[in-house]
Coordinates of C-alpha atoms in Angstrom, one line a residue:
Chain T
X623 CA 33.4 -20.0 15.0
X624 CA 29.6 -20.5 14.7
X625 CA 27.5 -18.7 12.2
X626 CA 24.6 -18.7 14.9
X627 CA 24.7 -18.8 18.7
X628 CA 21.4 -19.0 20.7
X629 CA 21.6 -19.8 24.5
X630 CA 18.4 -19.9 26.7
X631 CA 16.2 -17.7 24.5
X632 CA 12.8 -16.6 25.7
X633 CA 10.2 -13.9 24.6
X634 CA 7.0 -13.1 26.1
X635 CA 4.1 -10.8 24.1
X636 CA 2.6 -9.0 27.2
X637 CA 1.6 -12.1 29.1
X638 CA 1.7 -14.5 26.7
X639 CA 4.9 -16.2 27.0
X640 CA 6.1 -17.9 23.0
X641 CA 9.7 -19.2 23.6
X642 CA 11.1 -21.1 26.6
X643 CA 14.8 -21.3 26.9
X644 CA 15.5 -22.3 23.6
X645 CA 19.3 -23.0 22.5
X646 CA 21.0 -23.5 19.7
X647 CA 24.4 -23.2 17.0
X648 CA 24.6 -23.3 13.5
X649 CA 27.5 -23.5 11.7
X650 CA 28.7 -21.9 8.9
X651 CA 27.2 -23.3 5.7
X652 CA 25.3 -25.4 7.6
X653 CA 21.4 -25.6 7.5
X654 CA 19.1 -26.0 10.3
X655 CA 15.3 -26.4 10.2
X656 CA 13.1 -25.5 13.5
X657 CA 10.1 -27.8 13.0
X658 CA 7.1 -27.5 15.0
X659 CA 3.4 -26.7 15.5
X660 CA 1.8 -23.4 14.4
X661 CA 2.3 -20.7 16.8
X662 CA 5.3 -22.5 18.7
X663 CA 7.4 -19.8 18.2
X664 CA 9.1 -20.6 15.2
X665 CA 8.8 -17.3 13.2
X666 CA 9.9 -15.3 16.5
X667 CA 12.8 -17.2 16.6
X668 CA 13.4 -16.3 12.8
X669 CA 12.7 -12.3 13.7
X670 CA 15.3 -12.4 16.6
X671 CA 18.2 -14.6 15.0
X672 CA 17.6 -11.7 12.4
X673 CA 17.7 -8.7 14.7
X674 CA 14.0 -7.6 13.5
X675 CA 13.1 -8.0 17.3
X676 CA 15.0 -8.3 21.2
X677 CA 14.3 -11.4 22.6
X678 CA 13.0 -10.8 26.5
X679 CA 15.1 -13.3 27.9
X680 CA 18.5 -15.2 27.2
X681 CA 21.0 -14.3 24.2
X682 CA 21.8 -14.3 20.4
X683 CA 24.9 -13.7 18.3
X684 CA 24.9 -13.8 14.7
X685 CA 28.8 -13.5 13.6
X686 CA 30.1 -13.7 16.9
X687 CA 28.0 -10.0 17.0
X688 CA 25.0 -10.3 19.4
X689 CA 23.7 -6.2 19.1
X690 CA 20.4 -5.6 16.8
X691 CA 22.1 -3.7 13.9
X692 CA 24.6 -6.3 14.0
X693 CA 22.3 -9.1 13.1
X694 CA 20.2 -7.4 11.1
X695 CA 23.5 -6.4 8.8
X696 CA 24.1 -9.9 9.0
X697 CA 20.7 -11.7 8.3
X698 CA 18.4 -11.5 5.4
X699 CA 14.4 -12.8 6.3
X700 CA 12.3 -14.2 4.0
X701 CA 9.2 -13.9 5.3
X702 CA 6.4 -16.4 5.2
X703 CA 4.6 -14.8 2.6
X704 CA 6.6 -13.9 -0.7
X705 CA 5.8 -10.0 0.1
X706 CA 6.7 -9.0 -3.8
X707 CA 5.9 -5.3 -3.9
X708 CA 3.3 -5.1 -6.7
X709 CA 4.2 -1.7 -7.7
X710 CA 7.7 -3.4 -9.1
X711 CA 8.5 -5.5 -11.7
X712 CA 10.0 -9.4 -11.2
X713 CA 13.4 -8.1 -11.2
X714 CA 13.7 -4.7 -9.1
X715 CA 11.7 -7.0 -6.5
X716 CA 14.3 -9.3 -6.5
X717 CA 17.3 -6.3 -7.0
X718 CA 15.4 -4.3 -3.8
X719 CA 18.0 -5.1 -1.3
X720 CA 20.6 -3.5 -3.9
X721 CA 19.2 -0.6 -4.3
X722 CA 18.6 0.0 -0.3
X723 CA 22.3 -0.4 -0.6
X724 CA 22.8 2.9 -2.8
X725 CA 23.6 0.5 -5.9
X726 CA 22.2 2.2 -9.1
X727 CA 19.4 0.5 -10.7
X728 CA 21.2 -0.4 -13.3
X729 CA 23.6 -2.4 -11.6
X730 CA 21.0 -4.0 -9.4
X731 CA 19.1 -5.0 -12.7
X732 CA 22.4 -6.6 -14.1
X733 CA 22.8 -8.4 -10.5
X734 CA 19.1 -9.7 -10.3
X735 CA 18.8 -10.6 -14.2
X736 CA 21.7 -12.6 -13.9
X737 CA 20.3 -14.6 -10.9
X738 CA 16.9 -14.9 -12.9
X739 CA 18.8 -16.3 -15.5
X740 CA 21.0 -18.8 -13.0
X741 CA 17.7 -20.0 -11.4
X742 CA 15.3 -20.5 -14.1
X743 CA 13.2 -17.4 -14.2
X744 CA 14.5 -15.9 -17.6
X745 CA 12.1 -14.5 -19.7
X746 CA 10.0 -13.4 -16.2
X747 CA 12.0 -10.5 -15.3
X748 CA 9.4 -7.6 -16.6
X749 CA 6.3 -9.4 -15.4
X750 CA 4.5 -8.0 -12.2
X751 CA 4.0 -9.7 -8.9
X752 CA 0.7 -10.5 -10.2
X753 CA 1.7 -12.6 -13.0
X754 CA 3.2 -15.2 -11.3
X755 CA 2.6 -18.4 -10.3
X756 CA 2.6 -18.7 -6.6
X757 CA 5.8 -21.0 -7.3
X758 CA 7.7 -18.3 -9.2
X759 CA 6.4 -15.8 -6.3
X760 CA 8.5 -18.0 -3.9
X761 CA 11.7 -18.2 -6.2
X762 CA 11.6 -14.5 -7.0
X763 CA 11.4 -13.9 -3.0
X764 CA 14.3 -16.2 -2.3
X765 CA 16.4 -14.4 -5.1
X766 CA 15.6 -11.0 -3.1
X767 CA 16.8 -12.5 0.1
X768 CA 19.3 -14.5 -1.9
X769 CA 21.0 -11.3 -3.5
X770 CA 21.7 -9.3 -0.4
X771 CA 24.9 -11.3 -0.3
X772 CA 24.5 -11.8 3.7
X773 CA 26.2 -14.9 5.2
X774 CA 23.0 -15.6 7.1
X775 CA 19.5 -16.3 5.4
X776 CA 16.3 -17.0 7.1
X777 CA 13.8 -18.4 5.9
X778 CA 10.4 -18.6 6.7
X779 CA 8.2 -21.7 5.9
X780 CA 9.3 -20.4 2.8
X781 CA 6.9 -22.7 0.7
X782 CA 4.0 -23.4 2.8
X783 CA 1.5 -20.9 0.8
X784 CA 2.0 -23.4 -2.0
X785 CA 0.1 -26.6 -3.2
X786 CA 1.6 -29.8 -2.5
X787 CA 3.3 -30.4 -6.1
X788 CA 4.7 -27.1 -6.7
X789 CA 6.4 -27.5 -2.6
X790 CA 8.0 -30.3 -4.0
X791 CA 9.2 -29.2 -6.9
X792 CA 11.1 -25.9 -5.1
X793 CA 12.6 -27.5 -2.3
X794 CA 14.1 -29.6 -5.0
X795 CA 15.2 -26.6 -6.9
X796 CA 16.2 -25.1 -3.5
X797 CA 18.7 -28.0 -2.0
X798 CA 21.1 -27.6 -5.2
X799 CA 21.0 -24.1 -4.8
X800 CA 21.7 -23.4 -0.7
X801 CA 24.6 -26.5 -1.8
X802 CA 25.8 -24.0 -4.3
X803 CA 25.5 -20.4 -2.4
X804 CA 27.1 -22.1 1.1
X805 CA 24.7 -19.8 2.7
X806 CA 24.3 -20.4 6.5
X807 CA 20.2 -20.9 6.9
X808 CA 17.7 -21.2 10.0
X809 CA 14.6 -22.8 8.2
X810 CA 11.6 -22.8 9.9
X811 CA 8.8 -25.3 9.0
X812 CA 5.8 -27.3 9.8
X813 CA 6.6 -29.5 7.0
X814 CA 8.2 -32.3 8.7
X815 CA 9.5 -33.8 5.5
X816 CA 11.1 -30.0 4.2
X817 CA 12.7 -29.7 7.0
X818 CA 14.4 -33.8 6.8
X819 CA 14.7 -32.9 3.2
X820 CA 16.2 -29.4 3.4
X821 CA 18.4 -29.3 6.9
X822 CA 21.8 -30.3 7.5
X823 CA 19.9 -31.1 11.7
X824 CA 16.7 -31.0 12.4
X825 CA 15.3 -29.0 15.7
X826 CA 11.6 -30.1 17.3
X827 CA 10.1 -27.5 19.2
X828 CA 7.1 -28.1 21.8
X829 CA 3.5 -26.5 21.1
X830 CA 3.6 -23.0 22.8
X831 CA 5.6 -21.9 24.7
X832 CA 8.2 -23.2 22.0
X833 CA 10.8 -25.4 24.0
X834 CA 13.4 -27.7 21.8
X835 CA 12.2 -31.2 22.6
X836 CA 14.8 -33.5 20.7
X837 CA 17.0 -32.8 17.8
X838 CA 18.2 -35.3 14.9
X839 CA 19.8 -35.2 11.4
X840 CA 18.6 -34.3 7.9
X841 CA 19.3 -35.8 4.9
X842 CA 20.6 -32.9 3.0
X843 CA 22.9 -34.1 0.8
X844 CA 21.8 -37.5 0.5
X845 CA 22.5 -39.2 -3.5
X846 CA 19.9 -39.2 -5.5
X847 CA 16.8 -37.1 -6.5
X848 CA 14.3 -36.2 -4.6
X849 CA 11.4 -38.7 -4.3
X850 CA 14.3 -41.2 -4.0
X851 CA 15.4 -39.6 -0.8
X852 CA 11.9 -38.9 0.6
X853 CA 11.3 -42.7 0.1
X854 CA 13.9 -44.2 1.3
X855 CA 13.5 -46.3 4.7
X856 CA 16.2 -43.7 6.7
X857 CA 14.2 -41.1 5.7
X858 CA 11.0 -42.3 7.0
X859 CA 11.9 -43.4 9.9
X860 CA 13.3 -39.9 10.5
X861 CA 10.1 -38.9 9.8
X862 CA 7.9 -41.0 11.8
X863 CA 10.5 -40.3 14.8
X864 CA 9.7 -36.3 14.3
X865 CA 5.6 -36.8 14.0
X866 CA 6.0 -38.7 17.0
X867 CA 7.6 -36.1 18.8
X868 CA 5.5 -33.6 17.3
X869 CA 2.4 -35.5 18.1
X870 CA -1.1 -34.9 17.1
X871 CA -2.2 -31.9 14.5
X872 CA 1.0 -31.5 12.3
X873 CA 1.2 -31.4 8.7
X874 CA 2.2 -35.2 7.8
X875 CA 2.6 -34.2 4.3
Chain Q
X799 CA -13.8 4.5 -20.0
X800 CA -16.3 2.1 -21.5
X801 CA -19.9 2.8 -23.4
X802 CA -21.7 0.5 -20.7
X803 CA -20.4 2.2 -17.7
X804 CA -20.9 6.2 -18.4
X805 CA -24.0 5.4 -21.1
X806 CA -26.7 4.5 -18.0
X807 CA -26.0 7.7 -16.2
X808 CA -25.6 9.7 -19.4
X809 CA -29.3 7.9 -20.4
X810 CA -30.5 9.1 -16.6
X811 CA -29.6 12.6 -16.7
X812 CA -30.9 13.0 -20.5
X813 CA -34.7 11.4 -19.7
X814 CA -34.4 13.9 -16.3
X815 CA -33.6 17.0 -18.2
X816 CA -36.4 16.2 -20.8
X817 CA -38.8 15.9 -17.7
X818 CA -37.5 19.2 -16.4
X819 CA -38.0 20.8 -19.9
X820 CA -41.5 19.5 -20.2
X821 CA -42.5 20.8 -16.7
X822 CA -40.8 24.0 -17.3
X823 CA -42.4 24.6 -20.2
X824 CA -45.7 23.4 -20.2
X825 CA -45.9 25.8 -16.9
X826 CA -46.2 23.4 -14.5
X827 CA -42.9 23.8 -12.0
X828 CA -43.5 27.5 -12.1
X829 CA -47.5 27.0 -11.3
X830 CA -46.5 24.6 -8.6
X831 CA -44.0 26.6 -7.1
X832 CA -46.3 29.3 -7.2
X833 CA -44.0 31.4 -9.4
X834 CA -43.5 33.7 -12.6
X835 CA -42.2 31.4 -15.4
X836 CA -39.2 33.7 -15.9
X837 CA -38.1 32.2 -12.3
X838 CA -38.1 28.5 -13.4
X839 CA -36.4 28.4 -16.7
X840 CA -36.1 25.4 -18.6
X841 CA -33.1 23.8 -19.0
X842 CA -33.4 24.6 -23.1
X843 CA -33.2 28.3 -22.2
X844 CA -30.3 27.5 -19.2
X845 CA -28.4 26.6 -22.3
X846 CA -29.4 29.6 -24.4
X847 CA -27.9 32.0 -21.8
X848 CA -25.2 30.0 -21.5
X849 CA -24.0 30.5 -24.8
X850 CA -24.9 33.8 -25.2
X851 CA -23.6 35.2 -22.2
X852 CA -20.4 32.5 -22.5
X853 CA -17.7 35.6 -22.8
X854 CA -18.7 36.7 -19.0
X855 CA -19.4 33.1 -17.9
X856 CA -15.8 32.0 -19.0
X857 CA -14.1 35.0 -17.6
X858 CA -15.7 34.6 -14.2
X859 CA -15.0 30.6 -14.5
X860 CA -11.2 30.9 -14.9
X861 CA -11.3 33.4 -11.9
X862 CA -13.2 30.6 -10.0
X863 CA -10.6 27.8 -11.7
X864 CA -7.7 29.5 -10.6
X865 CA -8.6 29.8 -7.1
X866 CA -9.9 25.8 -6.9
X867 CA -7.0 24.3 -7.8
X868 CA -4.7 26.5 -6.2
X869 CA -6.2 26.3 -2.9
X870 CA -6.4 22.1 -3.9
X871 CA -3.0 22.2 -4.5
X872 CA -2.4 24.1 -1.0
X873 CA -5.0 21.2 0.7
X874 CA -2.9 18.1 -1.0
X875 CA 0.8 19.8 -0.1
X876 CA -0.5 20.4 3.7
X877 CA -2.9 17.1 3.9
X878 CA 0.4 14.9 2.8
X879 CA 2.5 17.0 5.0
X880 CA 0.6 16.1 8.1
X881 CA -0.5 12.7 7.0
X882 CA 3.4 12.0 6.5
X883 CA 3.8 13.6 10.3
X884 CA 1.0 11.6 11.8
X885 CA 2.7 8.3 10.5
X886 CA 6.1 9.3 11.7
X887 CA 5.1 9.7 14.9
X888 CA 2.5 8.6 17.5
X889 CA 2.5 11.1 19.4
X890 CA 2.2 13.7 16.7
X891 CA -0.8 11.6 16.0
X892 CA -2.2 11.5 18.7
X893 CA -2.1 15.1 19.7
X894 CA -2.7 16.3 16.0
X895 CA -5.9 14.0 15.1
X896 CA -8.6 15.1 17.4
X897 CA -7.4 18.3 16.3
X898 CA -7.9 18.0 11.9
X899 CA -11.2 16.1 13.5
X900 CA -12.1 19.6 15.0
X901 CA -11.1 20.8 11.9
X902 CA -14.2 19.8 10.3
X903 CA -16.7 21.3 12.8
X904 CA -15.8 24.3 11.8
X905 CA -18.8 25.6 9.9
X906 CA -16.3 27.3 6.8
X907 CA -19.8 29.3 5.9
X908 CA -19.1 31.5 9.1
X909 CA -15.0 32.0 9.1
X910 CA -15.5 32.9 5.0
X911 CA -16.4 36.4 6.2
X912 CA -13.7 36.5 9.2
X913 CA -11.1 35.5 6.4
X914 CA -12.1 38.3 3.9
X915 CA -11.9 40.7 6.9
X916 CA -8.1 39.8 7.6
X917 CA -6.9 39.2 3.7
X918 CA -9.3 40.9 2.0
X919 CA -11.1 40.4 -1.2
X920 CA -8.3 38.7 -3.1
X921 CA -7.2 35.0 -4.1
X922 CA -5.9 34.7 -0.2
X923 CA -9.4 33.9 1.8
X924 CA -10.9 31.4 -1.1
X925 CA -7.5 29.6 -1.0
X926 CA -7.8 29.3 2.7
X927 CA -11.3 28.3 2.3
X928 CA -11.0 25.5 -0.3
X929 CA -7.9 24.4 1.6
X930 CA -10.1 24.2 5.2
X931 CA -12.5 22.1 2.8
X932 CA -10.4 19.7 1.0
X933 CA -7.5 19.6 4.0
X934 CA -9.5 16.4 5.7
X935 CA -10.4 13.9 3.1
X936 CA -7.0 14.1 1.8
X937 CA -5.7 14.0 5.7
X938 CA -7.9 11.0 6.6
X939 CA -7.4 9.3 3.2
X940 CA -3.7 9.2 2.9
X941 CA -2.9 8.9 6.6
X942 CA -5.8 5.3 6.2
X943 CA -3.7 4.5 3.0
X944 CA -0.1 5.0 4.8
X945 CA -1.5 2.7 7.8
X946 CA -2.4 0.2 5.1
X947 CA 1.1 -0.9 4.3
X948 CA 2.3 -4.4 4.5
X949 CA 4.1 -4.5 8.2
X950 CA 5.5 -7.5 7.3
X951 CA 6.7 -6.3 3.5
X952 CA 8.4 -3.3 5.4
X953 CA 10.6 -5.5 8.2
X954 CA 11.6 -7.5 4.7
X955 CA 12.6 -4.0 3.8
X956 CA 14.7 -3.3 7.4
X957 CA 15.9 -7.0 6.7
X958 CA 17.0 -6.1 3.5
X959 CA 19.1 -3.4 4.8
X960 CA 16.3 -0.1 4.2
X961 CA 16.4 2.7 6.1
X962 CA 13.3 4.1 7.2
X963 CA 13.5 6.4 4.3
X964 CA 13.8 3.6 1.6
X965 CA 11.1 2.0 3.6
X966 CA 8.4 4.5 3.4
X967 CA 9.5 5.3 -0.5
X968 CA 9.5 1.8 -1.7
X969 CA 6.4 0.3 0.3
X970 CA 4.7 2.8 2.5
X971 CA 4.2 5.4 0.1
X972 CA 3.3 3.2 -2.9
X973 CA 0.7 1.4 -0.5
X974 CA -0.7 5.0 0.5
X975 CA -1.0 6.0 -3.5
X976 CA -4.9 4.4 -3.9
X977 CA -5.8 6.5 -0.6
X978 CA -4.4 9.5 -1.2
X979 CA -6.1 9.6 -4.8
X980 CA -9.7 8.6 -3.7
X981 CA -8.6 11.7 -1.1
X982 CA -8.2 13.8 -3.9
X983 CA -11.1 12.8 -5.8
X984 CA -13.1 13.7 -2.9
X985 CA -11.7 16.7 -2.2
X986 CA -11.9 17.8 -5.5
X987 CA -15.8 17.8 -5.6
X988 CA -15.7 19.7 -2.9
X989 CA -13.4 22.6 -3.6
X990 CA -16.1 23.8 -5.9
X991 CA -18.0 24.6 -2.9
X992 CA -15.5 25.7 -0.6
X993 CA -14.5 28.2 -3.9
X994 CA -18.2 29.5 -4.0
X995 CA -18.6 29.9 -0.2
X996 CA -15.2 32.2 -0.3
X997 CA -16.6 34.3 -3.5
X998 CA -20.1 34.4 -1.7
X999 CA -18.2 36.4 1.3
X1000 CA -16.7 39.0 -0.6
X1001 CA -15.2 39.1 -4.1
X1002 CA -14.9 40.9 -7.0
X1003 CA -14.9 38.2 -9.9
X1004 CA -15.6 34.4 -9.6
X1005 CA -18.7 32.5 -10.6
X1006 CA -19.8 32.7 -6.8
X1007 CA -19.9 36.3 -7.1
X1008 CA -21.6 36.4 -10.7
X1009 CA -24.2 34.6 -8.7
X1010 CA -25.0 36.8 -6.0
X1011 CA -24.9 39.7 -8.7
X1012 CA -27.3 37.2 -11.0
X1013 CA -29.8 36.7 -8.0
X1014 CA -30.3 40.4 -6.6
X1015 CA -31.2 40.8 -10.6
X1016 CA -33.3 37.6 -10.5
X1017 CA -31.9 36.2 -13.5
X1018 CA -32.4 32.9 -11.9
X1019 CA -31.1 31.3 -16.3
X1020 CA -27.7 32.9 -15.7
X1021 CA -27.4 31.2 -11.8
X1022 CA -27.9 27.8 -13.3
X1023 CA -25.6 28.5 -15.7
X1024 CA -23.2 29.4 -13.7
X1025 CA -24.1 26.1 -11.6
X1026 CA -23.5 24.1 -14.7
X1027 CA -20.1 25.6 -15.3
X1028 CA -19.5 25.0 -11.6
X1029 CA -20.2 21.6 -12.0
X1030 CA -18.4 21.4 -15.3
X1031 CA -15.2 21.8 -13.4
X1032 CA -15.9 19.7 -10.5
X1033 CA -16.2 16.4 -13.2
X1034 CA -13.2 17.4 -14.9
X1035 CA -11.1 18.0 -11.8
X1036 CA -12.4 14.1 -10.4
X1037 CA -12.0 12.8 -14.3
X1038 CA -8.0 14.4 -14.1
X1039 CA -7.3 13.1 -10.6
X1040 CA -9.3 9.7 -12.0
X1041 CA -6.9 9.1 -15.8
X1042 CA -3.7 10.4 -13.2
X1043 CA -4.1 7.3 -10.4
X1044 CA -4.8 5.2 -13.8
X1045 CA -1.7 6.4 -15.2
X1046 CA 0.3 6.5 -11.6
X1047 CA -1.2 3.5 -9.7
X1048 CA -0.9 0.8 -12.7
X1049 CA -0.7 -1.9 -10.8
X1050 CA -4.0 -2.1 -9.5

């Protein structure tokens, strides 16, 4: 069974139509970036797949469930910004989708400290939002969305705030760790190499109103670290092949 | 709070008073205004009664404290009460604003006296009063504050598996906190007057009424010592509410 079903999805704000029949199946474990141009649609996508919004046309199912609740029980959203709650320390950020579960605090603590400790943030867990690097910001947001222990995690051009070295560096700290969790993810991205880098298949969507125009493979998983993979001649071609679809006014970084 | 913020101000008021003392005794403010000097009393003498008359001042004051922050505390519970409505609801909104809008035209200088005739001359009418007062800052404030909140922090919240409970405790409420102090603040300042106004219609104690017994006996020293007390508790109330959103909202 798929993770994530999508047939002919469309959604319209008032007259302004965003999403044009769009399709799509991801399995489980698998990772599968949307890559377009701002405002194609992306992040709507990301908000239906996760039951934060009805699409006005076609049809979803997120565990074989296609109603709302369903796939909002089912799907955890990072959002685009890291959204850390600046009234709350590193870790209860991270711990929040515990406690909305009626886990005590102190529980949620244990569950979140040991995830700061697993992914490199020891020592960070009592600082505020505010106190972060931007970088750590991100990781501490993935951990939230990480730690809500759904099968299906959405994420959000999850690193795009960021400056170009510090994106680098997490989406190398992020393929080991999606390898590890076998989360099912829908990443969304207008960073053509992320998505290459990141996705198990890549998906090209069309300025607005967001259509998929072709579809090809990632090189998660490929040998070796990351600038080797981002420079080898597969990978580039892959890339080229995606800038030309997406044409002029994407991120070629 | 540091020396360089509260020492200009302090500086101000200190070179104003010393003006006022000069004018007041040299005879000037009471030859300008056309007036015995007894009626213009410098701010040297202000003091004098002050201290000698501090027993009845103080008595009168806590009357005056009692009923301003009681009737605060009545303003806050019902201001956050239909704040919390107004954001629940749209439609609650939308009927309800226009109408704590209205609120305010309301001049509370005319109902004071309707107030005393239906609860008489106790705590009831000043409560009401300071409440009518301090009701819409704190209203308009918290409601501004609530509306602040990050829309896309709270669907990470729904995502996150929050019910709409955990969502207003963990990021609307927090994101009201600053509004709903600087509500406060405000409406603090102004109970003092909404206090004096309800004393000024019909009481038996309060530093409003010491006032109005202090002018028919043109002991005009003893009003602006009562003004000074009055004033007294305003800054104290705004300092509280001020170290409490230090102490409260930390992270700002």
């Amino acid at each position: 069974m798929t993770a994530v079903t999508a047939r002919g999805l469309s959604h319209s704000f008032g007259s302004l139509e965003v999403l044009d029949g769009i399709g799509f199946e991801i399995g489980p474990g698998e990772v599968l970036a949307l890559a377009g141009p701002s405002g194609c649609g992306k992040s709507t996508v990301l908000e239906i797949t996760g039951g934060l919004l009805e699409p006005s046309g076609g049809s979803i199912e997120v565990s074989g469930r296609s109603a709302g609740s369903e796939r909002l029980a089912s799907c955890a959203w990072m959002p685009q910004r890291d959204c850390l709650l600046p009234w709350y320390s590193a870790l209860d950020n991270a711990g929040l989708s515990l406690r909305n579960q009626m886990r005590s605090r102190s529980e949620s603590r244990a569950i979140a400290t040991e995830s700061f400790e697993h992914f490199g943030l020891s020592g960070f867990e009592q600082a505020r939002p505010s106190e972060l690097s931007g970088g750590m910001r991100q990781r501490v947001a993935f951990i939230r969305t990480l730690v809500s222990g759904k099968p299906v995690l959405l994420l959000d051009e999850p690193f795009a705030a960021l400056d170009a070295i510090t994106r680098a560096e997490l989406q190398e700290w992020l393929a080991p760790v999606l390898a590890e969790t076998g989360a099912t993810v829908l990443l969304v991205t207008h960073d053509v190499e992320e998505a290459i880098y990141l996705a198990d298949r890549v998906l090209v969507l069309s300025p607005r109103p967001g259509r998929i125009t072709a579809g090809l493979d990632g090189a998660r998983g490929a040998a070796g670290d990351r600038t080797e993979v981002v420079s080898s001649r597969s990978f580039n071609q892959r890339r080229e092949e995606v800038l030309d679809l997406l044409g002029p006014g994407v991120d070629h970084t | 709070m540091k020396a360089r913020a509260w020492l200009p101000p302090f500086l101000l008021l200190l070179a104003l008073l010393g003006l006022w003392q000069l004018a007041a005794e040299s005879g000037f403010m009471a030859d300008t205004l056309g007036l015995e000097s007894f009626l213009v009393p410098a701010p040297s003498e202000i003091a004098e009664v002050l201290w000698q008359d501090r027993g009845l001042i103080l008595e009168n004051a806590r009357t005056t404290l009692v009923e301003i922050v009681a009737g605060f505390i009545l303003a806050l519970v019902c201001g956050l009460l239909v704040a919390f409505a107004f954001r629940s609801s749209e439609l609650i909104r939308r009927a309800g604003y226009p109408l704590v809008v209205a609120s305010q035209t309301i001049p509370v200088i005319v109902v004071a006296p309707i107030l005393v005739v239906w609860f008489g001359y106790g705590i009831w009418p000043k409560l009401l009063i300071i409440a009518l007062i301090c009701f819409f800052p704190i209203t308009v404030n918290a409601l501004d504050g609530l509306r602040s909140a990050d829309r896309e922090a709270m669907l990470m919240m729904r995502s996150l598996d929050a019910s709409g409970l955990q969502v207003f405790r963990r990021v609307e409420l927090p994101s009201a906190l600053p509004g709903i102090f600087t509500g406060a603040r405000i409406a603090a300042a102004v109970a003092v007057i909404g206090a004096v106004f309800g004393e000024w219609a019909g009481a038996e104690k309060g530093l409003g009424y010491l006032m109005l017994q202090d002018n028919a006996q043109l002991m005009t020293d003893r009003m602006f010592a009562s003004v000074v007390v009055l004033s007294l508790i305003a800054i104290l109330l705004y300092v509280l509410i001020g170290l409490l959103e230090r102490v409260i909202v930390r992270w700002r």
